[in-house]
Coordinates of C-alpha atoms and ligand atoms in Angstrom, one line a residue:
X1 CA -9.0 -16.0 -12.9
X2 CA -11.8 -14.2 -11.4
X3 CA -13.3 -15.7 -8.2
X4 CA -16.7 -13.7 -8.4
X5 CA -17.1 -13.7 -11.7
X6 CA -20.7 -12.0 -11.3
X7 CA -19.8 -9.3 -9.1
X8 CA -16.4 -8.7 -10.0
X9 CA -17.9 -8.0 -13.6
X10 CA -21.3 -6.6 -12.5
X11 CA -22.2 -3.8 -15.2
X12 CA -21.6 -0.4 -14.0
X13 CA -25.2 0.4 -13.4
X14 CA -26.2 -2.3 -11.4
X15 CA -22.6 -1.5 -9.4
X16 CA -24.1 1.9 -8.6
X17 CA -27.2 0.4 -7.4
X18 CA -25.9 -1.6 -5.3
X19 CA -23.5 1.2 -3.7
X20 CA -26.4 3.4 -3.6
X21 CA -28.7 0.7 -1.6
X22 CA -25.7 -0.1 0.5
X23 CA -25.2 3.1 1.1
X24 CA -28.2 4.3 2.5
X25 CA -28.2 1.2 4.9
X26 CA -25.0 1.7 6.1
X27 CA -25.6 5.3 6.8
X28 CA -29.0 4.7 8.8
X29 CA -26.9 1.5 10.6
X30 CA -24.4 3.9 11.7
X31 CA -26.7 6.7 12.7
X32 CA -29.2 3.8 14.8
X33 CA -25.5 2.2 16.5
X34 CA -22.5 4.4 16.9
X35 CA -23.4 7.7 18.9
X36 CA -20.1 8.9 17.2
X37 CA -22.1 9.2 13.8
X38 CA -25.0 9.9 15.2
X39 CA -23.5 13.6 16.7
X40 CA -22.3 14.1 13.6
X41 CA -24.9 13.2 11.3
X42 CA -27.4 15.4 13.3
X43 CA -24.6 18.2 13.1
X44 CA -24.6 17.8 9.7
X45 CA -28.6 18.1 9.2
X46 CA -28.5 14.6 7.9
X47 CA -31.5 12.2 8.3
X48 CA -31.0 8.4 7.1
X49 CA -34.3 8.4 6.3
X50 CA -34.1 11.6 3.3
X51 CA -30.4 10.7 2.6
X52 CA -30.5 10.0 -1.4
X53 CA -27.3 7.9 -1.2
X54 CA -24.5 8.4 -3.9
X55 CA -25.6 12.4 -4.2
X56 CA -25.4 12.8 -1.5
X57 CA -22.3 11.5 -0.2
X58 CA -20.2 14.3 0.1
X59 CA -22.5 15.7 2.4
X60 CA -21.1 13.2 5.2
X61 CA -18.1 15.3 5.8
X62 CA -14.5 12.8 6.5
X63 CA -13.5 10.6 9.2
X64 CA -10.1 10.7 10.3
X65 CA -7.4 9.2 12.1
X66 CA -7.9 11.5 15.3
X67 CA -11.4 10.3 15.1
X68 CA -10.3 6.9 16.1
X69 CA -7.6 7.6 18.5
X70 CA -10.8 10.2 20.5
X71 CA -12.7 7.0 20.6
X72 CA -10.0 4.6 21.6
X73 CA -10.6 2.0 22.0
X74 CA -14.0 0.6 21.0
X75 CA -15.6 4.0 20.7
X76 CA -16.8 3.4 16.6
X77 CA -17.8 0.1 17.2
X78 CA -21.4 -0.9 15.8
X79 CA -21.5 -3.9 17.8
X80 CA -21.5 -5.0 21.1
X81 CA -18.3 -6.1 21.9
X82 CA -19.4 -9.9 22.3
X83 CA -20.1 -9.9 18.3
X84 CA -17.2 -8.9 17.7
X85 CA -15.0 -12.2 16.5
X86 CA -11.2 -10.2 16.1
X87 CA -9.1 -7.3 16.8
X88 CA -6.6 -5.7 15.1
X89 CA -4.6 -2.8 15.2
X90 CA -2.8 -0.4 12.8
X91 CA 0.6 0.3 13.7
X92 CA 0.7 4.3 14.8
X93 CA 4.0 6.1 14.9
X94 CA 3.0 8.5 17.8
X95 CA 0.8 7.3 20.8
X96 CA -2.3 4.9 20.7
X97 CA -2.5 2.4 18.2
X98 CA -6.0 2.6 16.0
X99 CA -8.4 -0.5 16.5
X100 CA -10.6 -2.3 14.4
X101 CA -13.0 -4.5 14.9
X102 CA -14.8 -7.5 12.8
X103 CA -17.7 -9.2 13.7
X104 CA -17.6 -12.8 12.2
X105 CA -19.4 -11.7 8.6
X106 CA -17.2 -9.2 8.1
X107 CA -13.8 -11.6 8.4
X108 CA -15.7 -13.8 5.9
X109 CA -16.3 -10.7 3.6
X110 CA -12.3 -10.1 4.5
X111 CA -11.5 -13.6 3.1
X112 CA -13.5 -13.1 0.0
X113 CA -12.2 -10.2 -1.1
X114 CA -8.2 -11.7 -0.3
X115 CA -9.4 -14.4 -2.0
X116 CA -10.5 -12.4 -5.3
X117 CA -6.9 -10.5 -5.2
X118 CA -5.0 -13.8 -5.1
X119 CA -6.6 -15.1 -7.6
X120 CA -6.5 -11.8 -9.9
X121 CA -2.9 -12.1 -8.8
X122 CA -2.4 -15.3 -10.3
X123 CA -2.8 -17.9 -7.8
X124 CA -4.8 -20.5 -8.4
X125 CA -6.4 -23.5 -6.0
X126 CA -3.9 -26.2 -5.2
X127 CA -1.0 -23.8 -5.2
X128 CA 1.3 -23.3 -1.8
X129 CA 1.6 -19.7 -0.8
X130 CA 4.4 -18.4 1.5
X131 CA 2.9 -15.6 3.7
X132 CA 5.6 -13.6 4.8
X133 CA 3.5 -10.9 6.0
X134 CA 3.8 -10.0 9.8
X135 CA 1.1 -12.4 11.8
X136 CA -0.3 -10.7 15.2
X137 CA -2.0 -7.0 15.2
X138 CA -1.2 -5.9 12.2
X139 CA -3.6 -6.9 10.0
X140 CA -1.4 -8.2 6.9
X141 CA -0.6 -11.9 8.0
X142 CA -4.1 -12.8 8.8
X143 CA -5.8 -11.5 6.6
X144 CA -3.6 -13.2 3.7
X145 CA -3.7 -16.3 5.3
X146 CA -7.5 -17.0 5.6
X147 CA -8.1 -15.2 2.2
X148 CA -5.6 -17.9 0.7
X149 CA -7.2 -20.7 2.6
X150 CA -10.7 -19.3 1.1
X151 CA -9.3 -19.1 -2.6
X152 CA -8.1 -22.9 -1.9
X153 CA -4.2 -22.5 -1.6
X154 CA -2.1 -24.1 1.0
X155 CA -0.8 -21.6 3.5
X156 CA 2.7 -21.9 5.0
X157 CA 2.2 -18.9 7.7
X158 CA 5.8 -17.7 8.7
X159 CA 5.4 -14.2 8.8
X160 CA 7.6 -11.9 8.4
X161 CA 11.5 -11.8 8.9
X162 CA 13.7 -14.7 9.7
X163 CA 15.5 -14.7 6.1
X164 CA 17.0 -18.2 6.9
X165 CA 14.1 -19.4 7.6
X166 CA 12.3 -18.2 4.6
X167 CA 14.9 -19.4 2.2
X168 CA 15.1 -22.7 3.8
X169 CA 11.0 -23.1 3.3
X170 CA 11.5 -21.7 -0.7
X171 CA 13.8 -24.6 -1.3
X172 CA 12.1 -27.6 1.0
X173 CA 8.6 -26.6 0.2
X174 CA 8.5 -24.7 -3.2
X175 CA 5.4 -22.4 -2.5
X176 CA 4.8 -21.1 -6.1
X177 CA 3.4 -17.8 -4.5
X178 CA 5.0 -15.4 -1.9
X179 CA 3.4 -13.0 0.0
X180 CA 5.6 -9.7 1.5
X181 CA 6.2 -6.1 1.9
X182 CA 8.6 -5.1 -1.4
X183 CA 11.0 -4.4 0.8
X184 CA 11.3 -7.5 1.9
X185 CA 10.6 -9.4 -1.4
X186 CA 13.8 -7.4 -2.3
X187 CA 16.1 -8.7 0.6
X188 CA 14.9 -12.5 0.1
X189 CA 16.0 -11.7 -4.1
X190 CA 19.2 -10.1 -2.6
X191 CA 19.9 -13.2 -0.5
X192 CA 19.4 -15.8 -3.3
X193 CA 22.2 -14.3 -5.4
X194 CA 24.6 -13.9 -2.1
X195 CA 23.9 -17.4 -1.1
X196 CA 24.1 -18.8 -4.4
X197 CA 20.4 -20.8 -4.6
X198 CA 19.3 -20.6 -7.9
X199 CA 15.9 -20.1 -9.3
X200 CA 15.7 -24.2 -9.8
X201 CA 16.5 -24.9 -6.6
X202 CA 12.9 -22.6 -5.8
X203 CA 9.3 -22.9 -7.1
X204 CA 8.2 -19.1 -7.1
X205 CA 5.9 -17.9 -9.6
X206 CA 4.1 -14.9 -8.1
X207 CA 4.4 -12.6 -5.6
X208 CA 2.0 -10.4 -4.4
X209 CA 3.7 -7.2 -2.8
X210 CA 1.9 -4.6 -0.3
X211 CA 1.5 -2.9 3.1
X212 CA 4.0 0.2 1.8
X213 CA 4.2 2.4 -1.5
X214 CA 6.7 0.5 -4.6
X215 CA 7.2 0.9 -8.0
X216 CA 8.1 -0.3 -11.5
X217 CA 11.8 0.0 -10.8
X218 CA 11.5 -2.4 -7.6
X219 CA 9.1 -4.9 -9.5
X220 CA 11.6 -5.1 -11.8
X221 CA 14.1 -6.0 -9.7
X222 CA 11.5 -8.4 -7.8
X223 CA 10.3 -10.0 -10.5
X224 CA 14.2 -10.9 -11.9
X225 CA 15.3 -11.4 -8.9
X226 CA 12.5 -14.0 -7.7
X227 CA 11.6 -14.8 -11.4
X228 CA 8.1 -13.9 -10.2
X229 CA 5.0 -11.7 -11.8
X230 CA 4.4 -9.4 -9.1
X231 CA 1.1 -7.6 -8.5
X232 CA 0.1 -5.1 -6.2
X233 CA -2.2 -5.4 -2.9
X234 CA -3.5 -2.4 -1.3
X235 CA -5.6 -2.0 2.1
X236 CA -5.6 -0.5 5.4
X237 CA -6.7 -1.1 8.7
X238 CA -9.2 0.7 9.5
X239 CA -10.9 -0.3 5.7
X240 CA -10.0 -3.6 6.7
X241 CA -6.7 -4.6 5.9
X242 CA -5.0 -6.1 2.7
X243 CA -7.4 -6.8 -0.2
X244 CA -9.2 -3.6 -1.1
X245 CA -7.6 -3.2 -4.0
X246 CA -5.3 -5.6 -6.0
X247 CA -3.8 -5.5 -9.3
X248 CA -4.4 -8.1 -12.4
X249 CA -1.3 -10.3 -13.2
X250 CA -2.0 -9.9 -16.8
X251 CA -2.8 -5.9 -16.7
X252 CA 0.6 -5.0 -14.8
X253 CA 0.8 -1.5 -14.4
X254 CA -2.1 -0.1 -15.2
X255 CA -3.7 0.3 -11.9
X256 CA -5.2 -2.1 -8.7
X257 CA -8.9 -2.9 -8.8
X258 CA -11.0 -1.3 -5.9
X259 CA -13.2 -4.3 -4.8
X260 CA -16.5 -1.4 -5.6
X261 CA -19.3 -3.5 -4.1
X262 CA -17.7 -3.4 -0.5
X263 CA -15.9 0.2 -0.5
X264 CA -16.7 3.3 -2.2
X265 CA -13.7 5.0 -3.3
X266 CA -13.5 9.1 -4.1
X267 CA -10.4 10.9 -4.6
X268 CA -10.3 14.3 -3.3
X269 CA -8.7 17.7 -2.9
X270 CA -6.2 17.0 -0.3
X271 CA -6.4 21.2 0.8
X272 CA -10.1 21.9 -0.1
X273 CA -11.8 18.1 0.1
X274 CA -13.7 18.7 -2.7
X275 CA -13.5 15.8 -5.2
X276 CA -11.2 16.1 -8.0
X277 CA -11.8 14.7 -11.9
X278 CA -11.8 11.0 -12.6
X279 CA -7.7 10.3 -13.4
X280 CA -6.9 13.8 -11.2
X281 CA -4.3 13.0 -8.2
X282 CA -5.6 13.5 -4.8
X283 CA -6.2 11.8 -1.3
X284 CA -8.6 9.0 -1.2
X285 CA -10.7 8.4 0.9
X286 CA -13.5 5.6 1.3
X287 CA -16.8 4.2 2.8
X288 CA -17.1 1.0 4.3
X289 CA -20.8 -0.5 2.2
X290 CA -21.0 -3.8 4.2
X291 CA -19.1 -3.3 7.7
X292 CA -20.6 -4.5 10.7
X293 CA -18.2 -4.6 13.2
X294 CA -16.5 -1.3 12.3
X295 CA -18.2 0.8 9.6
X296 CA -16.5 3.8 8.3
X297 CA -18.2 7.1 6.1
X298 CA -15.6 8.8 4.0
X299 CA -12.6 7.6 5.9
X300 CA -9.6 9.6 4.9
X301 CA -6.8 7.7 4.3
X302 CA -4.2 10.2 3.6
X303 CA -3.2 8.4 0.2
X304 CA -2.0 10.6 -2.7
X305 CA -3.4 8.5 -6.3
X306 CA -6.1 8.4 -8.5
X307 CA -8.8 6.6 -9.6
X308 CA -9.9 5.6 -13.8
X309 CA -12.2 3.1 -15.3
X310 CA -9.9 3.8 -18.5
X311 CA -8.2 0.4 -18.2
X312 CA -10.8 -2.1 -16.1
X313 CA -10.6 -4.7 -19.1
X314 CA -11.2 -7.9 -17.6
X315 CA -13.7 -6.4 -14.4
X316 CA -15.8 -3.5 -14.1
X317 CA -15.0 -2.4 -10.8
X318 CA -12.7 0.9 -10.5
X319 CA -9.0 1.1 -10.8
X320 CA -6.2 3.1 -8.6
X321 CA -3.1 4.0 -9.6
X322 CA 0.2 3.4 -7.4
X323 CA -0.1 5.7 -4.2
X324 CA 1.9 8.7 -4.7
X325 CA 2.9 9.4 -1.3
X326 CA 1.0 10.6 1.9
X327 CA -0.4 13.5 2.5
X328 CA 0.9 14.3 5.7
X329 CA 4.0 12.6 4.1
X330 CA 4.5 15.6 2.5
X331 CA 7.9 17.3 3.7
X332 CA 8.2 21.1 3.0
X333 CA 11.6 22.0 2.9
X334 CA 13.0 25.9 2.8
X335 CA 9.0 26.7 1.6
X336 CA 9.2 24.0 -1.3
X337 CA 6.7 21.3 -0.6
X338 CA 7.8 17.6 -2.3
X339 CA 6.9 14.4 -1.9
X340 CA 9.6 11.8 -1.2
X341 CA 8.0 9.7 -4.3
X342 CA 9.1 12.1 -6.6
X343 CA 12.4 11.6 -5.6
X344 CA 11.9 8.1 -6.4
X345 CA 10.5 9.2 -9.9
X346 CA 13.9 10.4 -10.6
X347 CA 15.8 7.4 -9.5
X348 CA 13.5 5.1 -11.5
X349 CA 14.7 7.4 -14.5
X350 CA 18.6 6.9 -13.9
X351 CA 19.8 4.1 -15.8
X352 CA 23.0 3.4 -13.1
X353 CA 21.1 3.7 -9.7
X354 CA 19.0 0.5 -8.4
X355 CA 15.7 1.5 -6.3
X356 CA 17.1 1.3 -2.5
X357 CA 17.2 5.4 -1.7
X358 CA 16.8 7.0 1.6
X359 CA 15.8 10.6 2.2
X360 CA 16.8 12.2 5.3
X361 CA 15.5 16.0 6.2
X362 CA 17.6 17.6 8.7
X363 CA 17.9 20.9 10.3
X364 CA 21.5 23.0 10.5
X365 CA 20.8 26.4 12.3
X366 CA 17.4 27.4 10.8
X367 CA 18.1 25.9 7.4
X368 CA 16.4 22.6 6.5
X369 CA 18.9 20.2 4.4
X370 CA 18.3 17.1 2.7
X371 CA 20.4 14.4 2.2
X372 CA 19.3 12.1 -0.6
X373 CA 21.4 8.4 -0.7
X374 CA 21.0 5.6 -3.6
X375 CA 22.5 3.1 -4.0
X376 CA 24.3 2.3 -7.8
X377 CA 22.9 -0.2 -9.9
X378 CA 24.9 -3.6 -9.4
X379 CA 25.8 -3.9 -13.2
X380 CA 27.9 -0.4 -12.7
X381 CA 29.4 -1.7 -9.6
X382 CA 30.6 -5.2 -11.0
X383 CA 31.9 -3.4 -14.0
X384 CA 33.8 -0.9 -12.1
X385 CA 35.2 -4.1 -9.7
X386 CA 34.0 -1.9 -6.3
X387 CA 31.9 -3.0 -3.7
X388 CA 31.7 0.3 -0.9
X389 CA 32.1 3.6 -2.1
X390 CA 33.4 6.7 -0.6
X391 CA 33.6 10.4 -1.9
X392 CA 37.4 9.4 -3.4
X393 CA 36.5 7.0 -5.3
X394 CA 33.9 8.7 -6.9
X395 CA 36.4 11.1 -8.1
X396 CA 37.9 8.6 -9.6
X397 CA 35.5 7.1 -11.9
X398 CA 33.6 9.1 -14.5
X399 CA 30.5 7.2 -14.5
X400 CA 29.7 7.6 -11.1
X401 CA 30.7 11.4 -10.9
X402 CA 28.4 11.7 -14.2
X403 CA 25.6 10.0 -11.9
X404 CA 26.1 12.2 -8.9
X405 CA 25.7 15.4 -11.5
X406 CA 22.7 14.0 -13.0
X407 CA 20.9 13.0 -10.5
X408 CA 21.7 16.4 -8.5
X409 CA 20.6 18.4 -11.5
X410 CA 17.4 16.2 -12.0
X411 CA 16.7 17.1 -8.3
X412 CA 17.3 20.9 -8.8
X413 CA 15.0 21.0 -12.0
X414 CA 12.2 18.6 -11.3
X415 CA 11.9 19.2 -7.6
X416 CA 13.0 23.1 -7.5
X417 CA 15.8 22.1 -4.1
X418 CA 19.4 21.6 -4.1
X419 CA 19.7 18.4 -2.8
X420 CA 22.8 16.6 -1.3
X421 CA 23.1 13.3 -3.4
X422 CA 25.1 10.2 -1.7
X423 CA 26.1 7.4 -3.7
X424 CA 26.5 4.0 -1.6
X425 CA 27.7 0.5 -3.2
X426 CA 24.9 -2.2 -2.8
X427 CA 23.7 -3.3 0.6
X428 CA 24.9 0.4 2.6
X429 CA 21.1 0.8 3.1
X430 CA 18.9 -0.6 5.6
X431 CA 17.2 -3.3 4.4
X432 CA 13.3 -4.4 5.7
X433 CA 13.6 -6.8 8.4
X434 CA 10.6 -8.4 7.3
X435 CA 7.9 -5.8 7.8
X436 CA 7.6 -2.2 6.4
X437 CA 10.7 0.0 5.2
X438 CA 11.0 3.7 5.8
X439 CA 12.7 5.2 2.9
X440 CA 12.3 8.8 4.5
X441 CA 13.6 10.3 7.9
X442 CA 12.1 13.6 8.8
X443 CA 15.0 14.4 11.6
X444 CA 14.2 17.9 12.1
X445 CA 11.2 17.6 14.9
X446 CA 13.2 15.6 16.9
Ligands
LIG1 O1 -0.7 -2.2 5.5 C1 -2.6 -3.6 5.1 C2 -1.9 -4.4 4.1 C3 -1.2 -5.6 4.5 C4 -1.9 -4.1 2.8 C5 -0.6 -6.4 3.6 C6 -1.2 -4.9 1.8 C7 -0.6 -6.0 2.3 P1 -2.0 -0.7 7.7 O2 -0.9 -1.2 8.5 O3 -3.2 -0.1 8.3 O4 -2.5 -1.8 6.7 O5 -1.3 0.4 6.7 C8 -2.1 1.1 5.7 O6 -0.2 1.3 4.3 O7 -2.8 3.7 4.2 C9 -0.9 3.0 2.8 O8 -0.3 4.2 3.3 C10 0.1 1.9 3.0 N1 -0.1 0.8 2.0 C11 -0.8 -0.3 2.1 N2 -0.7 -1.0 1.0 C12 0.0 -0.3 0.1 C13 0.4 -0.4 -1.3 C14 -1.8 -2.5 5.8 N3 0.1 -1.5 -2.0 C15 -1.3 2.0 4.9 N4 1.1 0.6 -1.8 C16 -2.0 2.6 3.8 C17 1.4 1.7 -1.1 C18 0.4 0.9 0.8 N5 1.1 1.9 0.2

């Protein structure tokens, strides 16, 4: 279902017209409010009144995280602070958190365009939707909840964690839609089978999974294990949150929709910033075309994808592929740099290990080492008759030794590094705890 039919199928020359008008106002708003812009701007030799939009834009130069954490904590607002109607923050891993802003039309944009991914997710009015993202500053709870309220679902806000909790709500309630990180749609799938509910004793139809990189291998096992369609939601914080880009339930795989009328997406060079060719991987990096609280030129987000118009089928607007890792992400290990994803890559490829992998960098001497752990595919387990494994046991069983050489050849060939490979039997990972799941540990700065 499309919930803007006109714009979310707006022919691509009109699109660019729009972007190009918004574009120009947004630049002249930001250069008239935020003195932030206006330095730079004037820097930069650019007047809002000769700036030709779209041509223009690369021009602008990026805004970056550091710019936001030099102007904590209201320092990019456009607004006075009395227009602006929330806060939130995005969770940083080192010192102050990054703030955002909305003044009341932007929350209402917010809920459209959460509205317009639930509904390309599947959901439709009159449904109950479990939102399992986290509610407070993070901006994944809210911004689900009043975009499902817009698109006409009932919300059953319990944010995230709590498994018993959850489960008990699936069963009493029968939401047909769950919202969660994929890490945690993955626990609640694990806890059905070890508590025995079955998928009649639950409603669930779709989930929409976000907030931290996936892919096919876990919606696989999401969509089994919850007998769900899962789609994917994208945002960030200082965008807006959830809801700038979703997938369609019936074009699975092929890439998230940008929602083009309110962010212009580019994909760039992630050494040089120049942009790359339509489909080329690279960091992405958008401007805000309707902010008023909080607008943002060329905001980069740090994202490895890409972006195509090759498979927009039922919409216009632009697609993105799954992000590919960070690029700060990036770990660069005895001068080879990887990205933990294409570890992940490899995984997907091995037909006995499931999708829960941890990679953990450490430092012996002046030597960096990685550790990679997976746990083994259930079916392998259950037809073995083991539960726990330990480096004996592995000896003792050909299939698993045969997985241990694979997947430590795969390593050395796709990746260039010799890698140490752990197997573990199910459930020796950490699991989410309702929120976002770090697969990789970088323990060699600490
Ligand atoms: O995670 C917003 C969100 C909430 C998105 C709920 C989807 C669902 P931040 O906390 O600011 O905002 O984190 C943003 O999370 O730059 C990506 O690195 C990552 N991320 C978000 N969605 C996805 C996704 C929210 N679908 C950062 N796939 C982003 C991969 C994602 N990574």
């Amino acid at each position: 279902m499309l919930f803007n039919p006109d714009v979310e199928r707006l022919p691509l020359p009109q699109l660019r017209a729009l972007q190009n008008a918004r574009l120009k106002e947004q630049v002249a708003y930001v250069h008239a409010r935020v003195p932030f812009y206006r330095q730079k701007l004037d820097a930069l030799g650019i007047n809002p009144t000769t700036f030709r939009g779209l041509d223009d834009l690369p021009k602008l130069g990026f805004t970056k995280k550091t710019d936001f954490r030099d102007n904590y904590p209201f320092g990019l607002f456009a607004v006075p602070e009395t227009e602006v109607a929330r806060l939130h923050c995005s969770s940083g891993t080192t010192g102050k958190p990054t703030v955002v802003g909305y003044t009341a039309a932007d929350l209402d944009t917010f809920s459209e365009l959460v509205a317009r991914s639930l509904a390309a997710a599947g959901c439709r009015p009159g449904m109950k939707v479990q939102n399992a993202y986290g509610y407070g500053l993070f901006t994944g709870g809210l911004g689900l909840h009043y975009g499902a309220e817009k698109l006409g679902l009932t919300v059953i806000p319990v944010s995230g964690g709590s498994t018993d909790r959850q489960l008990t709500l699936l069963r009493d309630f029968r939401p047909e839609i769950i919202c969660a990180t994929p890490s945690y749609a993955q626990v609640l799938a694990e806890e059905l089978v070890k508590r025995g509910i079955g998928f009649d004793d639950i409603n669930l139809r779709y989930a929409v999974l976000g907030a931290e990189p996936w892919n096919e291998a876990i919606r696989t096992q999401v969509q089994q294990g919850l007998q769900v369609a899962a789609t994917n939601i994208y945002g960030l914080s200082e965008i807006m949150g959830p809801g700038v880009s979703q997938e369609d339930v019936d074009e699975r795989g092929t890439g998230s929709y940008i929602w083009e009328d309110h962010f212009l997406p580019e994909v760039v060079d992630k050494d040089t910033g120049e942009p790359v060719a339509e489909g080329e991987l690279g960091v992405l990096v958008f401007t805000t075309l309707t902010k008023k609280a909080m607008p943002v030129l060329r905001y980069w987000t740090g994202d490895i994808t890409n972006i195509y118009y090759a498979h927009s089928e039922k919409r216009t607007h632009v697609k993105m592929g799954p992000i590919r890792g960070r690029a700060d992400d990036m770990l660069i290990i005895r001068g080879v740099n990887f990205f933990p994803t294409q570890v992940e890559d490899i995984i997907a490829a091995l037909e006995h290990a499931s999708p829960n992998y941890q990679v953990v960098a450490t430092r012996r001497g002046s030597l960096d080492e990685v550790e990679v752990s997976v746990e083994v595919a259930e079916a392998l387990l259950r037809a073995l008759g083991l539960t726990t494994l330990t480096a004996d046991v592995i000896e003792q069983h050909d299939a698993l030794r045969q997985l241990q050489g694979q997947f430590t050849k795969k390593i050395k060939d796709n990746i260039g590094l010799s890698m140490k490979v752990t197997l573990l039997g199910s459930g020796q990972l950490p699991r989410s705890e309702g929120g976002k799941l770090n697969r990789v540990k970088d323990l060699r700065h600490l």
